[in-house]
Tab-separated table of C-alpha atoms in Angstrom:
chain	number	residue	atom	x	y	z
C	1	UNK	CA	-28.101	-62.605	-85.678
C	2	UNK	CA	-31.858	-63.435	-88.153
C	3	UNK	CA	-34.850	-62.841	-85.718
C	4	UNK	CA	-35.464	-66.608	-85.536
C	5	UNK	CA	-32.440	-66.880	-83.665
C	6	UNK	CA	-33.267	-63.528	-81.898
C	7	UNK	CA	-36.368	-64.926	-80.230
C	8	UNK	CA	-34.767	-68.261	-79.499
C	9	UNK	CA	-32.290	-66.563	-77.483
C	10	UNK	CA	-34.749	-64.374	-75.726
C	11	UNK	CA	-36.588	-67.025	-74.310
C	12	UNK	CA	-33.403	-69.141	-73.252
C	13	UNK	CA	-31.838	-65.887	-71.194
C	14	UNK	CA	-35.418	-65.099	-69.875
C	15	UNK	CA	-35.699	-68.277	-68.591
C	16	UNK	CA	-38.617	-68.685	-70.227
C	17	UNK	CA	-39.220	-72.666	-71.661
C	18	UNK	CA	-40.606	-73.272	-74.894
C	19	UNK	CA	-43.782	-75.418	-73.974
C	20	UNK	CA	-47.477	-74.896	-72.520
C	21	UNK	CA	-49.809	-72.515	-73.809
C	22	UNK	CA	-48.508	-69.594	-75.980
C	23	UNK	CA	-51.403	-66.795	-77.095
C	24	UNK	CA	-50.348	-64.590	-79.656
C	25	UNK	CA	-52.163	-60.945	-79.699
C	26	UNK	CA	-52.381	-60.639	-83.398
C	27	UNK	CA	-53.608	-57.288	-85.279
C	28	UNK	CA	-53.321	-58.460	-88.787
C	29	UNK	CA	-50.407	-55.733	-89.073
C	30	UNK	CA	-46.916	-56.700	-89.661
C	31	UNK	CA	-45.865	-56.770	-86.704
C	32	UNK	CA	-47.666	-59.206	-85.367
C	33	UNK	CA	-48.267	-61.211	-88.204
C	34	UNK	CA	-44.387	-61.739	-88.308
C	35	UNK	CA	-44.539	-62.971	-84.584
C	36	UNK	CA	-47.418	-65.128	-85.094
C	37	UNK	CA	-45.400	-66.808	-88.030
C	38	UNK	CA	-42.151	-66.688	-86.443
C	39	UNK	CA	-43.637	-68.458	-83.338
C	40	UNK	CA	-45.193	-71.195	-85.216
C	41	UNK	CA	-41.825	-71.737	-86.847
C	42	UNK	CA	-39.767	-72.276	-83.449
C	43	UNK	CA	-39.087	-75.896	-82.157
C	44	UNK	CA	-41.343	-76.713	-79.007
C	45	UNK	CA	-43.964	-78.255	-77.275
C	46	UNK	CA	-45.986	-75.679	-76.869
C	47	UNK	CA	-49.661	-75.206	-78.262
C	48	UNK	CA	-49.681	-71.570	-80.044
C	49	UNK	CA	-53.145	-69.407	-80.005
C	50	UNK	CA	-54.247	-66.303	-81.508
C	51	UNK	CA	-56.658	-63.714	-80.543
C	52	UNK	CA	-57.708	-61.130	-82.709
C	53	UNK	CA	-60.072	-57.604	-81.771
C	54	UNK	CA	-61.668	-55.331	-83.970
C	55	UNK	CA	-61.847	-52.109	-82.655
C	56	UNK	CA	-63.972	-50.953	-85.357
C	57	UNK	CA	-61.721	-47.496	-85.894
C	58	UNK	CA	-62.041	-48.070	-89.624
C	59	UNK	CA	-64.654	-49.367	-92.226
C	60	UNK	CA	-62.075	-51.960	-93.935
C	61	UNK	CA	-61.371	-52.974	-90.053
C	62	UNK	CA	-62.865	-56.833	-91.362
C	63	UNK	CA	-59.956	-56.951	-93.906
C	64	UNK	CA	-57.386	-57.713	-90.433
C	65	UNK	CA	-60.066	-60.752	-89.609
C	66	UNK	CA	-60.076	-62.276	-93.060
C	67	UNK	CA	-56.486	-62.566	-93.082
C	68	UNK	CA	-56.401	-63.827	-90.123
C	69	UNK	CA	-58.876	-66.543	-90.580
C	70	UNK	CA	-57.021	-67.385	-93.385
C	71	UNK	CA	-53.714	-67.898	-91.663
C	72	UNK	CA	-54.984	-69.586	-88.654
C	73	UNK	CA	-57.194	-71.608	-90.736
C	74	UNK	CA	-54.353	-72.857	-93.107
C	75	UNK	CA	-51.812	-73.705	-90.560
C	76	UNK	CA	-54.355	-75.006	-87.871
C	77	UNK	CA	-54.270	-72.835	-85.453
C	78	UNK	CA	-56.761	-72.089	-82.965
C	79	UNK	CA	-58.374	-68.489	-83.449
C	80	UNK	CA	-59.923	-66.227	-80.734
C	81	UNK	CA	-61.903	-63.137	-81.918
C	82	UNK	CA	-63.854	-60.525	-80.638
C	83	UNK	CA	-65.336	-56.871	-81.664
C	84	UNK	CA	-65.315	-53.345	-79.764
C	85	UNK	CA	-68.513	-52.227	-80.649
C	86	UNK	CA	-68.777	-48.606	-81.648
C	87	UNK	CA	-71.427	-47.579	-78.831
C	88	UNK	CA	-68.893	-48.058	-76.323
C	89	UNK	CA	-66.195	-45.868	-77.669
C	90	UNK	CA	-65.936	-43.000	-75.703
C	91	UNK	CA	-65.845	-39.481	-77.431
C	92	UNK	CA	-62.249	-38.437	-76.110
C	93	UNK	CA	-59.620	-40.643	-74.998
C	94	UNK	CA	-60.085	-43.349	-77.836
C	95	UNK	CA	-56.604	-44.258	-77.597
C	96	UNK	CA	-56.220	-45.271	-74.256
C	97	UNK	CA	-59.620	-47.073	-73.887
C	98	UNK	CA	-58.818	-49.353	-77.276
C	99	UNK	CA	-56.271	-50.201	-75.317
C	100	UNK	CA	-57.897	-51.179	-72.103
C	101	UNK	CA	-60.476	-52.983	-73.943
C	102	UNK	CA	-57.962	-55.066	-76.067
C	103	UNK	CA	-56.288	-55.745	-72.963
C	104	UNK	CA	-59.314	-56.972	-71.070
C	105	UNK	CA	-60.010	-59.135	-73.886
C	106	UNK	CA	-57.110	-60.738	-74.609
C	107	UNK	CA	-56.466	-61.950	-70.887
C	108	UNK	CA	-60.321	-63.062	-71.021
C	109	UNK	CA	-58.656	-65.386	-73.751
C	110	UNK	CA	-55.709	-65.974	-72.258
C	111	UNK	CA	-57.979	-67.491	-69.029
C	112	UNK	CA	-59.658	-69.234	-71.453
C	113	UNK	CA	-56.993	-70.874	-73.200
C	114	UNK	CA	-55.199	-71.307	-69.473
C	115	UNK	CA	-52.140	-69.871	-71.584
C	116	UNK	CA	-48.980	-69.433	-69.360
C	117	UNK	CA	-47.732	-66.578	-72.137
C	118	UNK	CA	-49.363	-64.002	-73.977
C	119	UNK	CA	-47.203	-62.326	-76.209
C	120	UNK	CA	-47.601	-58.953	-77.987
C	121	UNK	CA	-45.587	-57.631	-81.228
C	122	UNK	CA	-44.378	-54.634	-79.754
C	123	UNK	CA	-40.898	-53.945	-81.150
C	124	UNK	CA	-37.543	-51.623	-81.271
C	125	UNK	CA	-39.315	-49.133	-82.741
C	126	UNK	CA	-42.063	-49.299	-80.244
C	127	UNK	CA	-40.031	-49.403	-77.274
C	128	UNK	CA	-37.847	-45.902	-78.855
C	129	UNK	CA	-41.362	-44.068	-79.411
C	130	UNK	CA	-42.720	-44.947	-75.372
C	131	UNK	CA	-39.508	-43.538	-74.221
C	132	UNK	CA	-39.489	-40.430	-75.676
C	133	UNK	CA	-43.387	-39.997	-75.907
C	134	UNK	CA	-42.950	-40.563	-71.860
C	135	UNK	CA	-40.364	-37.868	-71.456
C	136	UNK	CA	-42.413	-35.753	-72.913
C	137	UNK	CA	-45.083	-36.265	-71.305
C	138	UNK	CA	-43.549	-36.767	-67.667
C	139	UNK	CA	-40.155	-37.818	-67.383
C	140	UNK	CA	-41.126	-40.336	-65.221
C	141	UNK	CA	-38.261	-43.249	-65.596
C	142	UNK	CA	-40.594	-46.352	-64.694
C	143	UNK	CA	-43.100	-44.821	-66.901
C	144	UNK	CA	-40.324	-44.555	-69.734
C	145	UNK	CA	-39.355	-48.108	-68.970
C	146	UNK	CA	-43.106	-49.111	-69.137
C	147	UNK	CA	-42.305	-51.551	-71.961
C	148	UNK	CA	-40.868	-54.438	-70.118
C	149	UNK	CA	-39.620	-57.476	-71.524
C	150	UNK	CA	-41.882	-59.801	-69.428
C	151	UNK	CA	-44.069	-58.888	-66.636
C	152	UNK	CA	-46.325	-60.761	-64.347
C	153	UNK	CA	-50.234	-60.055	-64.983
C	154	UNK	CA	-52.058	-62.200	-62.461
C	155	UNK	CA	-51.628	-65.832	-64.112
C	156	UNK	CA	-50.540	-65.126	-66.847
C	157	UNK	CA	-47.174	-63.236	-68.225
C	158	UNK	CA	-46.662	-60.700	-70.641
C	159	UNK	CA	-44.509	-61.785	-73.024
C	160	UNK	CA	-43.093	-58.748	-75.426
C	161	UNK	CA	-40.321	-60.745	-77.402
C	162	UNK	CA	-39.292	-58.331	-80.020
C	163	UNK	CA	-38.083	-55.235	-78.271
C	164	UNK	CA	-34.625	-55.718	-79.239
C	165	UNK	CA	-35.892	-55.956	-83.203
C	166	UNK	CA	-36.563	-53.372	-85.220
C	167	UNK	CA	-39.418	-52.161	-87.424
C	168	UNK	CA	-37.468	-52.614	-90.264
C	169	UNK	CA	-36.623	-55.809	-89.661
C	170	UNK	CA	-39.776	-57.254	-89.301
C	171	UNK	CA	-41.240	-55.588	-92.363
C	172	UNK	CA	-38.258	-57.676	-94.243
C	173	UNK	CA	-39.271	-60.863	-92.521
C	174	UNK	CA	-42.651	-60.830	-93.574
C	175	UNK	CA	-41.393	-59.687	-97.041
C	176	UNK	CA	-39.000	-62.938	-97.204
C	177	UNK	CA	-41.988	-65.306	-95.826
C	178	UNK	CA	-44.400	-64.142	-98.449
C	179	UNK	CA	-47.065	-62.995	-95.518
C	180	UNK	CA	-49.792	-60.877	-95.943
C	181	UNK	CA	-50.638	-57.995	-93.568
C	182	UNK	CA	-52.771	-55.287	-93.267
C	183	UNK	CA	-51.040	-51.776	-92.663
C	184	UNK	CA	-53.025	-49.547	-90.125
C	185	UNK	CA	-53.496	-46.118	-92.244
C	186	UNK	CA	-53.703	-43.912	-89.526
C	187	UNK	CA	-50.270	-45.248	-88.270
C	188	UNK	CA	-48.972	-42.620	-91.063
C	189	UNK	CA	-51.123	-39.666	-90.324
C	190	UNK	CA	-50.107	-36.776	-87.509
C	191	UNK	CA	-53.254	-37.233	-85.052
C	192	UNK	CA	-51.505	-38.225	-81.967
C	193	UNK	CA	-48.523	-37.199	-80.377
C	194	UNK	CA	-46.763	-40.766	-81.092
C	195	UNK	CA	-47.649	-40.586	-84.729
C	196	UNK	CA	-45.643	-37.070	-84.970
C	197	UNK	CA	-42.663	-38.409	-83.178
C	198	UNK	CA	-42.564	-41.413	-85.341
C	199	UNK	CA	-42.816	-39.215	-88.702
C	200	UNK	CA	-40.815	-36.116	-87.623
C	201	UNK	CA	-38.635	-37.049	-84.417
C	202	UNK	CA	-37.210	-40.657	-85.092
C	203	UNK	CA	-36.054	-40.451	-88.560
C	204	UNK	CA	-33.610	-37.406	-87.549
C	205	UNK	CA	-32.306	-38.927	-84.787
C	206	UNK	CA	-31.614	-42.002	-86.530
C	207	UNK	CA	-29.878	-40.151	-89.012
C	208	UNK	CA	-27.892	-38.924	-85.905
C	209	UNK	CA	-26.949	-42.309	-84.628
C	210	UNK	CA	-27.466	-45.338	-86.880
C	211	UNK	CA	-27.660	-47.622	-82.939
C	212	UNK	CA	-30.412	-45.502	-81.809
C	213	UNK	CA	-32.751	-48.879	-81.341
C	214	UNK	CA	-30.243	-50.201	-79.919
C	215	UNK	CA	-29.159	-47.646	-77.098
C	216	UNK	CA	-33.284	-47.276	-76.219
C	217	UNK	CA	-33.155	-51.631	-75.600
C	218	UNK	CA	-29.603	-50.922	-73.150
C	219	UNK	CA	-31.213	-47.713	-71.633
C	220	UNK	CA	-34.510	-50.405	-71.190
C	221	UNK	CA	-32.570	-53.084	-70.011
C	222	UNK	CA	-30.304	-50.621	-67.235
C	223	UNK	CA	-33.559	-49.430	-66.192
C	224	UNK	CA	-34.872	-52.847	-65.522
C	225	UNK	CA	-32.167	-53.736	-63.730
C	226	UNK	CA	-32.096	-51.221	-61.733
C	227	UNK	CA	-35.336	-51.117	-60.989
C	228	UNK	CA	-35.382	-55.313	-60.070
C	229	UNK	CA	-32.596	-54.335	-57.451
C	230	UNK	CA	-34.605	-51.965	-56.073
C	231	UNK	CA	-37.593	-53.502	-55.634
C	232	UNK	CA	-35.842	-56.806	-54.385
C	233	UNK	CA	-34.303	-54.718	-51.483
C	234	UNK	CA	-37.710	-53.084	-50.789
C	235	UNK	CA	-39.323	-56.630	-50.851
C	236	UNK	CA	-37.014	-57.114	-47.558
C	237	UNK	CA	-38.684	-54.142	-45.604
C	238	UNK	CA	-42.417	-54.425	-43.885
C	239	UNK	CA	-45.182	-53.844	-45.206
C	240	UNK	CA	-47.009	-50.589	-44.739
C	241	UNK	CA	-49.725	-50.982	-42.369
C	242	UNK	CA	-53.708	-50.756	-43.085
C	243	UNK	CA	-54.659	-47.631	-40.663
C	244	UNK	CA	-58.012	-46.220	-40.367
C	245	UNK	CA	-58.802	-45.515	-44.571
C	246	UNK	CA	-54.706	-44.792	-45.008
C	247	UNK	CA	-51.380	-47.038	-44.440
C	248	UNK	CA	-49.107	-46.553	-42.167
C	249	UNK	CA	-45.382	-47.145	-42.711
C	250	UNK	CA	-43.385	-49.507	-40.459
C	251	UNK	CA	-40.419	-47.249	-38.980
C	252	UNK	CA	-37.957	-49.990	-40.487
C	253	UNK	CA	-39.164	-48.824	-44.004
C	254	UNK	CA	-39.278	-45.472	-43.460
C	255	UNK	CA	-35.699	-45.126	-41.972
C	256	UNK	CA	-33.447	-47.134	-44.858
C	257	UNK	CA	-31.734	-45.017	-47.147
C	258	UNK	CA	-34.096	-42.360	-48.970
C	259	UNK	CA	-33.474	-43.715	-52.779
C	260	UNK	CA	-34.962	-47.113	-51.317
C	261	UNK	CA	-37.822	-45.806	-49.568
C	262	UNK	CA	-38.845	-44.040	-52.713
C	263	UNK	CA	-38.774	-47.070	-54.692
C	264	UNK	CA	-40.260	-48.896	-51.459
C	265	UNK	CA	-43.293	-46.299	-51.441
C	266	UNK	CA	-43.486	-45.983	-55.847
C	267	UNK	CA	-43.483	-49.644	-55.616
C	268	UNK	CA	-46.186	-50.259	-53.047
C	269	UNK	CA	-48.303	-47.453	-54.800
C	270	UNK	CA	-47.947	-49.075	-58.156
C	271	UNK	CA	-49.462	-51.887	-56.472
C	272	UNK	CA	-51.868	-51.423	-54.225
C	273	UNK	CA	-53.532	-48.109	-56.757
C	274	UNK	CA	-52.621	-49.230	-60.018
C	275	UNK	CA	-50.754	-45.763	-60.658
C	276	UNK	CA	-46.849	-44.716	-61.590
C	277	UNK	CA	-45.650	-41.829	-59.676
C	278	UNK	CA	-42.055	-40.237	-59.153
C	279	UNK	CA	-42.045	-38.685	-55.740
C	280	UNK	CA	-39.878	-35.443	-55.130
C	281	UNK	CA	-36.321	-36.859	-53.694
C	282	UNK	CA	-35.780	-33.454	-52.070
C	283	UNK	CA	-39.735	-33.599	-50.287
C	284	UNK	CA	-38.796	-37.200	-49.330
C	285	UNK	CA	-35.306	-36.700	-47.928
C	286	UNK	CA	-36.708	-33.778	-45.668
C	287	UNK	CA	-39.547	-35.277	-44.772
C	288	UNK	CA	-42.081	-32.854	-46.381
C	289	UNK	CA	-45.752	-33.486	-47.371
C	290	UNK	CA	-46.305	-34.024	-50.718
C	291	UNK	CA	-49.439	-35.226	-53.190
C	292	UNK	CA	-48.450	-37.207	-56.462
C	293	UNK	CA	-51.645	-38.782	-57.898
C	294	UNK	CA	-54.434	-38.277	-55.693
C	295	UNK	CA	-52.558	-39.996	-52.990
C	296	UNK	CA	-50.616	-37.581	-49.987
C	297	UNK	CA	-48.022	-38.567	-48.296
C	298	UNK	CA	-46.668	-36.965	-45.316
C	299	UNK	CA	-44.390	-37.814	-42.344
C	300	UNK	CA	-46.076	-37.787	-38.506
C	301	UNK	CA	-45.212	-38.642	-35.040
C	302	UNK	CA	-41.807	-41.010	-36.412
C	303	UNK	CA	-43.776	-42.608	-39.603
C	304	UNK	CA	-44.316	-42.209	-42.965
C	305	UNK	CA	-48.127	-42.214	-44.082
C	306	UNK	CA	-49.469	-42.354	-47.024
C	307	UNK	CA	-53.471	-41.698	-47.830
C	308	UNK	CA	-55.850	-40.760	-50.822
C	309	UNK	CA	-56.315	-37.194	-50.476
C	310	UNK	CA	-60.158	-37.131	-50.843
C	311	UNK	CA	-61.652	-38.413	-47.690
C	312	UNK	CA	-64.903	-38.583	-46.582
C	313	UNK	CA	-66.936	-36.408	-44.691
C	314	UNK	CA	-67.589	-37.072	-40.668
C	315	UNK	CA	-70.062	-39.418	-40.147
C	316	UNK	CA	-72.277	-38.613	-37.850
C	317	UNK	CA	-73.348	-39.756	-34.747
C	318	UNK	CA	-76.479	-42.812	-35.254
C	319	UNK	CA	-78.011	-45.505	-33.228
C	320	UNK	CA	-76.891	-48.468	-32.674
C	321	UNK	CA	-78.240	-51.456	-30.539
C	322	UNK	CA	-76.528	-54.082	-28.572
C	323	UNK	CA	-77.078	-57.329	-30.483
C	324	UNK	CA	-77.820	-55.870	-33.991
C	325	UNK	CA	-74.579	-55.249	-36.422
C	326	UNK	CA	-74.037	-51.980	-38.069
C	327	UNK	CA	-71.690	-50.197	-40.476
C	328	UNK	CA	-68.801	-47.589	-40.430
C	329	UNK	CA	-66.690	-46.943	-43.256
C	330	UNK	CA	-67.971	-49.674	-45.380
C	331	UNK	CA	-67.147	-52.379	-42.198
C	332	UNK	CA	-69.404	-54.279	-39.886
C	333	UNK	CA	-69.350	-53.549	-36.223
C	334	UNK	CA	-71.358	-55.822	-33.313
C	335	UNK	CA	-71.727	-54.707	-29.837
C	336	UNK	CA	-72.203	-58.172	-27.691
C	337	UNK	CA	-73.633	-58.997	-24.312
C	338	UNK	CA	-71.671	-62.014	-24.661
C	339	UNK	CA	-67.617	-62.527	-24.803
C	340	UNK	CA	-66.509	-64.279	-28.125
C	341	UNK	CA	-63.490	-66.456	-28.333
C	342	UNK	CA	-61.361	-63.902	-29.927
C	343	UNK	CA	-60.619	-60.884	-28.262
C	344	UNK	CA	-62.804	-57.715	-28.560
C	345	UNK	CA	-61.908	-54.423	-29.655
C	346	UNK	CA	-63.375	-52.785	-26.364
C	347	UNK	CA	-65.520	-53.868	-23.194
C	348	UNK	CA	-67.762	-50.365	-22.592
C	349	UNK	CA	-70.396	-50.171	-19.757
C	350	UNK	CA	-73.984	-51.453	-20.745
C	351	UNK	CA	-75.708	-47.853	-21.034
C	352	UNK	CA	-78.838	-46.992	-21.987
C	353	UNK	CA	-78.688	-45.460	-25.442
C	354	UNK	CA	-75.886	-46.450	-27.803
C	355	UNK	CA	-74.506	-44.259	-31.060
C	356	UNK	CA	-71.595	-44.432	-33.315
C	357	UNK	CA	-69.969	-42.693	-35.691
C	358	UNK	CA	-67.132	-39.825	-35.880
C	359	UNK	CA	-66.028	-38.147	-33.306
C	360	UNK	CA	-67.420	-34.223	-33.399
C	361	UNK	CA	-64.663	-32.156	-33.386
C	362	UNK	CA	-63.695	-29.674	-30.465
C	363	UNK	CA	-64.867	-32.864	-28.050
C	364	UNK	CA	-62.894	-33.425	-24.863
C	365	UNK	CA	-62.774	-36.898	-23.227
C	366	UNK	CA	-62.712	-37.682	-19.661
C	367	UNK	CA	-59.642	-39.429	-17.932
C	368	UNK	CA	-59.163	-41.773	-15.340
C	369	UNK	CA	-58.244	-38.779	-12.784
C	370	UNK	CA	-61.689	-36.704	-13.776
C	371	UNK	CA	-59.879	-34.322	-15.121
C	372	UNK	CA	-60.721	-34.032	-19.747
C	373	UNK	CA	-58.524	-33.545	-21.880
C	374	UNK	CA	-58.924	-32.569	-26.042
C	375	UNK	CA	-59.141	-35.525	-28.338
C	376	UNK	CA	-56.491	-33.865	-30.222
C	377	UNK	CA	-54.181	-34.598	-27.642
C	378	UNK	CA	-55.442	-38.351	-28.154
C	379	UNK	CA	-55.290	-38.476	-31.382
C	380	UNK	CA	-52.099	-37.145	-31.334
C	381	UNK	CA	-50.129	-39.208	-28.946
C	382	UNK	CA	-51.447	-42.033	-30.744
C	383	UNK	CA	-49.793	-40.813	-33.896
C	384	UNK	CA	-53.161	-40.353	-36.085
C	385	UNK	CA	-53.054	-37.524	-38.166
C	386	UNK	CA	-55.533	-35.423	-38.717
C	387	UNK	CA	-56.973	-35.851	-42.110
C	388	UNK	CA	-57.484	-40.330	-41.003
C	389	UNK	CA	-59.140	-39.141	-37.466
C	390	UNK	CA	-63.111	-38.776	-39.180
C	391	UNK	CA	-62.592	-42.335	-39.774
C	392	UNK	CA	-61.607	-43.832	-36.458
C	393	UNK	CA	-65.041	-45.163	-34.767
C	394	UNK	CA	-66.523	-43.475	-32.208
C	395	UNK	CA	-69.011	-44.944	-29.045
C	396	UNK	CA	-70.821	-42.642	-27.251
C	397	UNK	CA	-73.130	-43.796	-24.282
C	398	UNK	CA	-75.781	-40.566	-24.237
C	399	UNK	CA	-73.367	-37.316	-24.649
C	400	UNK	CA	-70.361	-39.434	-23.481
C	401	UNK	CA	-67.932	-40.637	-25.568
C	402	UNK	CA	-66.700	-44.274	-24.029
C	403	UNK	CA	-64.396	-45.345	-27.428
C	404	UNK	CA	-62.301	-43.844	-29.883
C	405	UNK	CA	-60.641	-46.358	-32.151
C	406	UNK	CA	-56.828	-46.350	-31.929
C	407	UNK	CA	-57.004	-43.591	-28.581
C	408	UNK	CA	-59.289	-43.606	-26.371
C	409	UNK	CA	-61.747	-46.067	-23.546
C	410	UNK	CA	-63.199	-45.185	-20.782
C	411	UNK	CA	-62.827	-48.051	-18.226
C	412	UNK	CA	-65.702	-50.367	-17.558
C	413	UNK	CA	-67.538	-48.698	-14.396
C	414	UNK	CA	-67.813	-50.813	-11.487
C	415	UNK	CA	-70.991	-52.893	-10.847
C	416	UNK	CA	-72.338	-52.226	-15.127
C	417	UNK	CA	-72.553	-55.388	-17.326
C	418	UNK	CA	-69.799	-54.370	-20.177
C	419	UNK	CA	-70.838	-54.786	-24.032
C	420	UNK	CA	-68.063	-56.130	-25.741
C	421	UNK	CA	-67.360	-54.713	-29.454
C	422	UNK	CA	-66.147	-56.700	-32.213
C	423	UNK	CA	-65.537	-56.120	-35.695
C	424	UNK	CA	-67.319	-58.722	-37.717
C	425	UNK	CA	-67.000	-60.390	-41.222
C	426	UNK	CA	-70.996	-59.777	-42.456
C	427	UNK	CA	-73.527	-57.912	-41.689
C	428	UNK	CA	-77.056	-59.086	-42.045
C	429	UNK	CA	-78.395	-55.942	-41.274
C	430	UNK	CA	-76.789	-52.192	-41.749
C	431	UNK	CA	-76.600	-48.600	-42.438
């Protein structure tokens, strides 16, 4: 099957129809070039755009926008550019912040444009190297797999329509159309680790298998689908639960079958902190603590809870006045004389002096019987763990503590006026 049939069947079994706005991210390479023409050539009502950046890695960098301008301009279509100016590259790292910034400023266009599809020219060759370059570096599967087909980016989706076509077969199409490229030179040199495996690595184990391309598309397309099952499933279970600066998992989750709650919790991590991680089966099946980027994730009192590892410090213990708003943890507390409509978050005897903050440790609260008892205990029957209790908020009326958020108020003493607390959107004045 040509390529021009290729990419006409892609976007029939993607479910993907040929009309609205298409933005092409076009390097002046080969690659992309051949996309760019091969997408103009496809039958359609759709409107086709190109955006072009120079990252300014290389002093004949403006040869890419020429050729560009030139193709765009003779076909009529519309041409988005932009540069990376040198003062913001960073002095390690280049690779992976050209990247970011190319990616900012292509969905900048593709907002612009209000495109539906922005499609990149990554191909067979590319989706082999990210594989391999992954194992290396991790042997993370859903990292491996990170070259998806089409993905959802806010809006807009990512469109990568060439996977299952190789390098080779590009080059040829551009060589049959007569189109002129510009080939990057440091593709060919041995400065990063994906350069090396594409010299050294690929070619012998192409000689080794002629379908290699092909078995890296089935091993991405297995992955996918396994990976869509799981996360449908998952999509079925609760949500995990905000809880005091960590999230709390809903015993439903927690207790399905452990392959699911590791895709359940990879999932929900992916999305809530931007970051892939492959949590330890064996940790996970026993219910063990473990940390996997920045994040821990530990099991306590019948639920699953998962938290950045770098808290804050205790806040301590400050002022506050009945009337006038204040902040803990970055949200706005009121203490009111008067009862709102909805329903406060505790009624406290109207005391003298007012603070808030976190609870000290070592402090023991009194109970209903006179008797005190540790907050530990609190904290603990409540199910808080440890490392989230610094950020539960704290009353105290003089040396008293009357409220600990999520375990603890002292009842309303006969004959005071209560305060009633409420959490509260703004804060006019704070901390």
């Amino acid at each position: 099957m040509d390529i021009e049939k290729r990419l006409l069947a892609f976007f029939a079994e993607e479910g993907l129809p040929l009309e609205g706005n298409f933005l092409v991210a076009a390097s002046g390479g080969p690659d992309s070039m051949a996309l760019l023409d091969l997408m103009r050539r496809l039958p359609g009502g759709f409107q086709l755009y190109a955006a072009h950046l120079d990252h300014k890695l290389r002093a004949d960098s403006q040869k890419e926008s020429q050729l560009l301008r030139a193709y765009c301009h003779k076909y009529q279509l519309p041409l988005y550019e932009s540069v990376w100016p040198k003062s913001l590259h960073p002095e390690s790292g280049l690779e992976a912040a050209a990247r970011d910034y190319r990616y900012n400023f292509l969905f900048e266009v593709a907002r612009q444009v209000k495109a539906d599809y922005l499609l990149t020219a990554h191909h067979g060759d590319d989706l082999l190297e990210n594989i391999l370059l992954k194992l290396v570096r991790s042997g993370i599967p859903r990292e491996m797999n990170s070259l998806k087909p089409v993905s959802q980016r806010g809006q807009v989706k990512l469109v990568r329509p060439l996977l299952s076509v190789g390098k080779a077969d590009l080059l040829a199409y551009a060589k049959k159309q007569g189109l002129e490229y510009v080939e990057d030179e440091t593709n060919f040199t041995g400065i990063t680790a994906r350069n090396r495996l594409r010299q050294e690595v690929v070619p012998l184990l192409k000689k080794e298998s002629p379908d290699l391309l092909e078995n890296a598309w089935r091993f991405s397309q297995e992955m996918t689908a396994e990976e869509d099952y799981f996360a449908q499933a998952a999509g079925k279970l609760p949500e995990p639960e905000p809880f005091f600066g960590g999230w709390r998992i809903p015993k439903a989750a927690g207790q399905a079958e452990s392959e699911l709650v590791k895709a359940y919790l990879e999932n929900f991590i992916q999305k809530k902190y931007n970051k892939r991680v492959q949590l330890d089966r064996i940790l996970l099946a026993n219910r063990q603590s473990q940390e996997k980027g920045g994040l821990h994730l530990s099991f306590y009192q019948g639920h699953y809870w998962l938290y950045p590892v770098k808290q804050p410090a205790p806040s301590p213990l400050e002022e506050v006045v009945a009337g006038q708003p204040f902040f803990f943890r970055g949200n706005c507390y009121l203490l009111s004389e008067e009862r709102r409509e909805e329903s406060p978050l505790a009624e406290i005897s109207f005391p003298g002096k007012l603070s808030a903050g976190s609870l000290p440790n070592g402090q023991r609260l009194l109970l209903k019987d006179g008797r005190r008892t540790k907050s530990k205990k609190l904290f603990a029957a409540a199910g808080i763990p440890l490392a989230l209790r610094g950020n539960c908020l704290s009353l105290f009326a003089g040396q008293e503590a009357v409220y600990v958020a999520g375990c603890y108020q002292q009842a309303v003493k006969e004959g005071k006026r209560p305060l009633y607390l409420y959490q509260v959107k703004t804060c006019k004045k704070g901390r």
